[in-house]
Tab-separated table of C-alpha atoms in Angstrom:
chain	number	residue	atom	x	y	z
T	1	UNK	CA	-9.205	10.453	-22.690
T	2	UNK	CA	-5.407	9.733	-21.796
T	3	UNK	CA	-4.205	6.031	-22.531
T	4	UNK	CA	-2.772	5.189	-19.265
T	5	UNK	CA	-0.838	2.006	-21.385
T	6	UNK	CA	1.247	3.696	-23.017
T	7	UNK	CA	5.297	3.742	-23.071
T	8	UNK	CA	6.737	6.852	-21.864
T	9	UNK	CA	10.077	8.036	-23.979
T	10	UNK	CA	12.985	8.427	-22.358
T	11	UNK	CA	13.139	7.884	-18.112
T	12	UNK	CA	10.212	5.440	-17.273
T	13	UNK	CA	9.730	2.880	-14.794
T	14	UNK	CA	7.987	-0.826	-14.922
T	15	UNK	CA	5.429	-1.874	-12.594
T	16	UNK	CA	8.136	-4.112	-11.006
T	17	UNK	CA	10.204	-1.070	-10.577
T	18	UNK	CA	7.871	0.525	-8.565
T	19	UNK	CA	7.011	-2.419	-6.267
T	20	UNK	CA	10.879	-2.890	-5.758
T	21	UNK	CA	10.953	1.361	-4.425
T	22	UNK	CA	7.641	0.631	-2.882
T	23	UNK	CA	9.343	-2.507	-0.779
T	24	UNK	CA	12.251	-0.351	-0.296
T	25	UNK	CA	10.490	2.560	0.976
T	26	UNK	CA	8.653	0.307	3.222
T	27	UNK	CA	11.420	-1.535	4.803
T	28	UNK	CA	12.991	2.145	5.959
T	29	UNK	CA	9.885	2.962	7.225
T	30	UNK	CA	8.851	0.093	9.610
T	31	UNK	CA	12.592	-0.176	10.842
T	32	UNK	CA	12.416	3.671	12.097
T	33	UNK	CA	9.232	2.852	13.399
T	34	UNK	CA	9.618	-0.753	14.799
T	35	UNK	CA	13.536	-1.289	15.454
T	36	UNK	CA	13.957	2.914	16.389
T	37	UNK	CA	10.681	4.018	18.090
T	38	UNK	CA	9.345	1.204	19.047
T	39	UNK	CA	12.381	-1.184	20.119
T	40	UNK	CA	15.791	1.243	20.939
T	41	UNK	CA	14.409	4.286	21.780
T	42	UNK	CA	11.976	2.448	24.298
T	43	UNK	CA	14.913	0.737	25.975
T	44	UNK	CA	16.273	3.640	26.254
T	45	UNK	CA	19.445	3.367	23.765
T	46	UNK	CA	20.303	6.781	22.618
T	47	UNK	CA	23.168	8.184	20.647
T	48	UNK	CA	23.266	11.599	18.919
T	49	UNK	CA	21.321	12.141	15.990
T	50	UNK	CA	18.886	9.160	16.677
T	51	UNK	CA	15.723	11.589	16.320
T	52	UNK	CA	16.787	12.891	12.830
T	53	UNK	CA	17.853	9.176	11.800
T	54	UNK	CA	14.391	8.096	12.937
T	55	UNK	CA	12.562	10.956	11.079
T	56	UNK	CA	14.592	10.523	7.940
T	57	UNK	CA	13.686	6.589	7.788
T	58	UNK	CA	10.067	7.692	8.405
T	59	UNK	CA	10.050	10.314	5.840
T	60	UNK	CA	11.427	8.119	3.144
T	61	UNK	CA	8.915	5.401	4.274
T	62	UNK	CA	5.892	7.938	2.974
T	63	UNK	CA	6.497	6.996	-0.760
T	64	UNK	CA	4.987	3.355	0.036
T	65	UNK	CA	1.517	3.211	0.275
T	66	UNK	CA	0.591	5.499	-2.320
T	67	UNK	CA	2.859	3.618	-4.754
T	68	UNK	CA	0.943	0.471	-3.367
T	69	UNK	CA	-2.509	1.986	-3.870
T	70	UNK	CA	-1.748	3.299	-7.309
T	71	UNK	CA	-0.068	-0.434	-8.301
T	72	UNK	CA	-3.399	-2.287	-6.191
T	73	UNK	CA	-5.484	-0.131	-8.799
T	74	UNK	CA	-3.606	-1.278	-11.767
T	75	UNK	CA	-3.382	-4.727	-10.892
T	76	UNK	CA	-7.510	-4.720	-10.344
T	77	UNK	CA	-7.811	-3.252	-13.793
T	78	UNK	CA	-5.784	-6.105	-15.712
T	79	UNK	CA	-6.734	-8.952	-13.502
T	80	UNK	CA	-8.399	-12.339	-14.936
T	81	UNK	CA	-9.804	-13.050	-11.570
T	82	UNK	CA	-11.059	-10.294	-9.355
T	83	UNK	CA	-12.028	-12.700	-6.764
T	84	UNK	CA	-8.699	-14.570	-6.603
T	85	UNK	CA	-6.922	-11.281	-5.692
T	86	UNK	CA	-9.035	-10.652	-3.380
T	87	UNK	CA	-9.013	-14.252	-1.132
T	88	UNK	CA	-4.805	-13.656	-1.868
T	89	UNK	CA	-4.907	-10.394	0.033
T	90	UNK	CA	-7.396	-11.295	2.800
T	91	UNK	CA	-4.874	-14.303	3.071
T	92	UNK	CA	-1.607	-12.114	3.150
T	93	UNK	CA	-4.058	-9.864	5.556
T	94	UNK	CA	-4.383	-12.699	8.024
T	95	UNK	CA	-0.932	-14.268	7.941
T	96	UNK	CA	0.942	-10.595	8.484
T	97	UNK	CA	-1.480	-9.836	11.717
T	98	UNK	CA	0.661	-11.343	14.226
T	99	UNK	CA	4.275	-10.386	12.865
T	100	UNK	CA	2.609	-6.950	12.674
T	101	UNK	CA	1.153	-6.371	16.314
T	102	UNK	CA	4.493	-8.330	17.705
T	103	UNK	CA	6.702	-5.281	15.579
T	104	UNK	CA	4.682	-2.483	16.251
T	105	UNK	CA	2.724	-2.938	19.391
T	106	UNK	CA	5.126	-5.318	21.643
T	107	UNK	CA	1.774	-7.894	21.450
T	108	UNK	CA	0.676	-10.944	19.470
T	109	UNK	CA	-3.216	-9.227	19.086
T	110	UNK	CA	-3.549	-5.410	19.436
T	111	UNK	CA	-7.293	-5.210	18.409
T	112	UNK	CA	-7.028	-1.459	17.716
T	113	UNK	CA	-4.555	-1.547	14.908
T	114	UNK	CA	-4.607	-3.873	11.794
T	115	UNK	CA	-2.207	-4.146	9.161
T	116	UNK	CA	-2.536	-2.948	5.744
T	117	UNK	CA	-3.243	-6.099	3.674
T	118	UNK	CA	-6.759	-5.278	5.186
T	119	UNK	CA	-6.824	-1.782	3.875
T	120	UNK	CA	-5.702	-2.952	0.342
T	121	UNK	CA	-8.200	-6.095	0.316
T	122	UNK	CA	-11.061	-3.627	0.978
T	123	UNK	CA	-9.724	-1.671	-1.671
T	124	UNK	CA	-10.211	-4.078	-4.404
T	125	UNK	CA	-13.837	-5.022	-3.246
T	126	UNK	CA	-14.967	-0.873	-2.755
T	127	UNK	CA	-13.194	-0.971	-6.919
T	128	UNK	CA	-15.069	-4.575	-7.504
T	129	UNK	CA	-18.511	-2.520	-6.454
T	130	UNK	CA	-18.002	0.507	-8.683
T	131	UNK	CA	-17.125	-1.526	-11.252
T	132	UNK	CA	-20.036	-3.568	-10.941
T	133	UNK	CA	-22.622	-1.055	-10.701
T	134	UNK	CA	-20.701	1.393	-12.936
T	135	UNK	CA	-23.088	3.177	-15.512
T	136	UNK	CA	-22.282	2.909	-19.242
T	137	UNK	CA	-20.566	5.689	-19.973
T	138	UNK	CA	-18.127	4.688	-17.389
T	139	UNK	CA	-18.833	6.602	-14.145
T	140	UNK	CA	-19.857	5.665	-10.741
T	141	UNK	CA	-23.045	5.181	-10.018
T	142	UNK	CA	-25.069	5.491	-6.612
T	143	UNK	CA	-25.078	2.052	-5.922
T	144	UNK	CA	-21.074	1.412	-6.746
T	145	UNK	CA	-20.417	4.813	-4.287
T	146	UNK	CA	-22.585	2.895	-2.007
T	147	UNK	CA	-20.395	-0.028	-1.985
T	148	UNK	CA	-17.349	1.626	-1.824
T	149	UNK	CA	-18.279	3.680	0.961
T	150	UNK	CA	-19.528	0.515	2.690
T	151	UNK	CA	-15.996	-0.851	2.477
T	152	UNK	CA	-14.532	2.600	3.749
T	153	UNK	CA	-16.493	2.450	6.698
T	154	UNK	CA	-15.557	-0.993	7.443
T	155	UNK	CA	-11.728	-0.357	6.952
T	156	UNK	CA	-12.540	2.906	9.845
T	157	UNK	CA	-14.199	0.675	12.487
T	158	UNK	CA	-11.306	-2.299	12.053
T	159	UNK	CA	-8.444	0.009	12.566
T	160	UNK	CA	-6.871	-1.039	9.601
T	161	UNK	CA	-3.432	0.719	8.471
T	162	UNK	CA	-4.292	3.824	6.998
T	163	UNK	CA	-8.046	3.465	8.089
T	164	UNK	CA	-11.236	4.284	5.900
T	165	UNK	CA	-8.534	7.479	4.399
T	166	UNK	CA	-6.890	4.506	2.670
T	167	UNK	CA	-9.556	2.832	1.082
T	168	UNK	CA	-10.862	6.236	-0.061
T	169	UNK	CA	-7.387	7.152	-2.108
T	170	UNK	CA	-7.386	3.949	-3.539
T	171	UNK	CA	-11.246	4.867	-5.075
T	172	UNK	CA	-10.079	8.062	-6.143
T	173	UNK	CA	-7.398	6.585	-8.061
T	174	UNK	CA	-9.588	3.822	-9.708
T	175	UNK	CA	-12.198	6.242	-10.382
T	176	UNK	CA	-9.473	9.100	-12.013
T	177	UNK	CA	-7.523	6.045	-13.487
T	178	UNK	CA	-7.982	7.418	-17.157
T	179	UNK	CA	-6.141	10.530	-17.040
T	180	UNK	CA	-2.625	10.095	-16.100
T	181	UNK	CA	-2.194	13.982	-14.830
T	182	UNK	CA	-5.399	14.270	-13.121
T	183	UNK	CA	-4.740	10.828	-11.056
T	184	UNK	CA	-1.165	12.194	-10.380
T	185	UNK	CA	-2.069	15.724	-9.166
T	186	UNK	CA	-5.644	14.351	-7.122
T	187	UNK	CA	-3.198	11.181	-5.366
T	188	UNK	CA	-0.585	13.934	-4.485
T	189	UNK	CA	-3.510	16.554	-2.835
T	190	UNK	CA	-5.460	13.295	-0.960
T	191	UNK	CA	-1.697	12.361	0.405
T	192	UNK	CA	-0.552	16.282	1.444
T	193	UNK	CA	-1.074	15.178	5.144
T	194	UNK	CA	2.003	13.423	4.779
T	195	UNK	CA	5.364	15.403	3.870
T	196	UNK	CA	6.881	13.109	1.525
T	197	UNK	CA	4.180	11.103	-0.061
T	198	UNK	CA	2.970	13.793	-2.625
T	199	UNK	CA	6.661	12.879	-4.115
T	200	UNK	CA	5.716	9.192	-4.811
T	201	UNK	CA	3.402	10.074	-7.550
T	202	UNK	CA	6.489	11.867	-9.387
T	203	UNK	CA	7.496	8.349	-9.685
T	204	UNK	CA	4.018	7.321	-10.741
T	205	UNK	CA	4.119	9.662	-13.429
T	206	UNK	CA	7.063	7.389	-14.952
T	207	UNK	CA	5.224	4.845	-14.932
T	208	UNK	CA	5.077	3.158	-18.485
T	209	UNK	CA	2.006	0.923	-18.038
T	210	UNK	CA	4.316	-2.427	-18.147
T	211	UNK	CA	4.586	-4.702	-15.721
T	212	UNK	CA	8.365	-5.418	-16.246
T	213	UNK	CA	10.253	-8.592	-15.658
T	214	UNK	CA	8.426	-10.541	-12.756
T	215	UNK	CA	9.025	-14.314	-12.962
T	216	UNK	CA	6.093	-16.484	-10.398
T	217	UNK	CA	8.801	-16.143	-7.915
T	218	UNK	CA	9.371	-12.739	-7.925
T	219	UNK	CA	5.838	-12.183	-7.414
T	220	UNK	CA	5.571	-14.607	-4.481
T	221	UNK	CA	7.819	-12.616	-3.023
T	222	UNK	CA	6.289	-9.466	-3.537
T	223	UNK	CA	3.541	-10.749	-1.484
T	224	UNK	CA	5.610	-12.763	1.132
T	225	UNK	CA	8.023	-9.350	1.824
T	226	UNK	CA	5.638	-7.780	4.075
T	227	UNK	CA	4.921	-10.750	6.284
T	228	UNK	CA	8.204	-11.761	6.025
T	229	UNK	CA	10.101	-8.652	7.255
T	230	UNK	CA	7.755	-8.015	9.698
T	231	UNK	CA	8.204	-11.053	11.112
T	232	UNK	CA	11.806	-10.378	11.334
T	233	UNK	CA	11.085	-6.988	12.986
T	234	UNK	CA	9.581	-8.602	15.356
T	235	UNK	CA	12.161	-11.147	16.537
T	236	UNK	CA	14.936	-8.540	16.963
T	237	UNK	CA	12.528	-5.646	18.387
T	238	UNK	CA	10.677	-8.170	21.205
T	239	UNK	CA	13.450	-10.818	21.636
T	240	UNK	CA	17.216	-8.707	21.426
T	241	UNK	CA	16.491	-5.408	22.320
């Protein structure tokens, strides 16, 4: 059984690392989609090239989630408080609604479309049930599969970013979390509906199980950025375009 722990020689990258790509990533993403498709383009304000720049923000925007669901994973593994990081993301989940709808969907409550701090809270609890009802040599049992799917089904019916799919991956990746290569290569397949996002677990594969430098600040604003820029978004797509 691979240590997943263990410092990589040479080229590796911190768990901080990758949330700083993952924000990155992110940001390029919901300004092709928000400020682009869903603000500019809309009003009509074209100028050559806009398509590709719009499909190259998008396509960079694919290493994200995956990052995030591989990094959601890791922090439910080394948490002290399972249920604290859960109440923090169903409280992230609630604050980023608004700024979410208002950048993507021109409307303070667009019932059929929630963001993804739902997707990654359900996450933890479908992980918190296999882990709870996990047999003891370690694999899922019934009842844990059970709960999982539970919380797959309930991401579907919300709408949530990514949907049910999401919650799904982010099993897989708990449940293959031992084995480095196999978590790599499996993540990669369950993400080939997307062009680019195989390519964010080539970054995953650097990862050198530490978390990095992350001061209490940093990590507030870890959770803040996605609120925070979608918020901004939102202003410039709704109010000066």
């Amino acid at each position: 059984m691979q240590n997943n722990t263990l410092s990589r020689p040479g080229f590796s990258l911190s768990g901080t690392a990758l949330k700083r790509i993952a924000c990155l990533s992110m940001l390029l993403d919901h300004i092709g989609a928000s400020l682009l498709e869903n603000g500019l383009f809309k009003q009509g304000s074209f100028w050559p090239g806009d398509v590709q720049l719009d499909g190259v923000l998008r396509l960079a925007g694919r290493l994200a989630f995956p990052i995030y669901c591989f990094l959601l994973v890791e922090g439910f593994v080394h948490t002290h408080d399972v249920k604290k990081y859960v109440r923090r993301l169903f409280l992230f989940a609630l604050i980023s609604e608004v700024p979410f709808d208002l950048a993507f969907f021109r409307t303070p409550f667009a019932l059929d479309h929630q963001n993804v701090y739902w997707t990654l809270a359900l996450g933890v609890l479908a992980m918190a049930g296999l882990k709870h009802f996990e047999k003891p040599d370690g694999s899922a049992s019934w009842k844990g599969l059970l709960c999982a799917a539970g919380c797959t089904l309930a991401a579907l019916l919300a709408c949530t970013d990514y949907d049910g799919s999401g919650v799904l991956i982010i099993c897989v990746l708990y449940l293959t979390r031992t084995n480095r290569k196999r978590q790599c290569i499996v993540g990669a397949v369950l993400f080939a509906w997307e062009l680019t996002a195989p390519l964010a677990f080539v970054l995953v594969w650097f990862y050198n199980g530490q978390r990095g430098r992350c001061t209490p600040a940093m990590q507030k604003v870890f959770y803040w950025f996605y609120p925070v820029h979608l918020s901004v978004l939102a202003v410039v797509t709704n109010l000066l375009l």
